Amino acid sequence: MAITRCPKCAKSISDKHKQCPHCQSNVAELNAEQVQQLQREQRIKKRQMFMNHSFLALILFLGGFFCLYFLQPQEKTLQWYAYTSAIGIGCIWYLINRIILVSLKKKK
């Protein structure tokens, strides 16, 4: 008995299962081509999720930058800390997501 991944939900299951206990997908009836198609769809969904996250991170970064630039709060106030934190968090979050996307592309 070996542990494999369900081609539909990508969760760990036993190779003896005929049906995935997580997503109720019939894994015993799938041929190799269907398994590859399901795995391809999972990779696309994962990449799309990280693309969405990078977009949100970019919005956070730009929002903090524009608020800091146009509203010009005084230094060391709550607003100044909020805007600079948004810039820092957005930048780091964006970079991490882009690194993950590049590594997912290389795994292809």
XYZ file of C-alpha atoms in Angstrom, residues 8-65:
58
model
C -8.479 15.871 -8.831
C -7.948 17.457 -5.381
C -4.190 16.699 -4.952
C -4.655 15.404 -1.391
C -2.876 12.271 -0.121
C -4.753 9.004 -0.528
C -3.936 5.317 -0.558
C -3.370 3.700 -3.934
C -5.922 1.061 -2.866
C -8.788 3.571 -2.779
C -11.216 3.362 -5.652
C -12.749 6.682 -4.661
C -11.044 9.685 -3.101
C -12.325 10.183 0.480
C -11.832 13.968 0.155
C -13.471 14.885 -3.162
C -15.379 11.662 -3.914
C -13.708 11.386 -7.336
C -13.503 7.906 -8.867
C -9.754 7.411 -9.183
C -9.908 3.748 -10.176
C -11.763 4.485 -13.421
C -9.355 7.168 -14.647
C -6.927 6.322 -17.425
C -3.457 7.887 -17.722
C -4.625 10.643 -20.080
C -7.431 11.714 -17.728
C -5.031 11.719 -14.786
C -2.615 13.969 -16.711
C -5.474 16.298 -17.678
C -6.611 16.599 -14.042
C -3.047 17.266 -12.874
C -2.647 19.930 -15.556
C -5.852 21.599 -14.366
C -4.564 21.554 -10.773
C -1.315 23.249 -11.834
C -3.262 25.926 -13.713
C -5.506 26.570 -10.682
C -2.469 26.842 -8.404
C -0.721 29.290 -10.745
C -3.898 31.345 -11.061
C -4.196 31.536 -7.270
C -0.641 32.895 -6.972
C -1.280 35.354 -9.814
C -4.317 36.645 -7.917
C -2.249 36.946 -4.745
C 0.448 38.903 -6.596
C -2.202 41.259 -7.944
C -3.561 41.867 -4.435
C -0.033 42.423 -3.113
C 0.629 44.937 -5.866
C -2.587 46.781 -5.019
C -1.560 46.884 -1.338
C 1.894 48.198 -2.224
C 0.616 50.858 -4.628
C -2.185 51.884 -2.266
C 0.291 52.450 0.541
C 2.637 54.316 -1.770
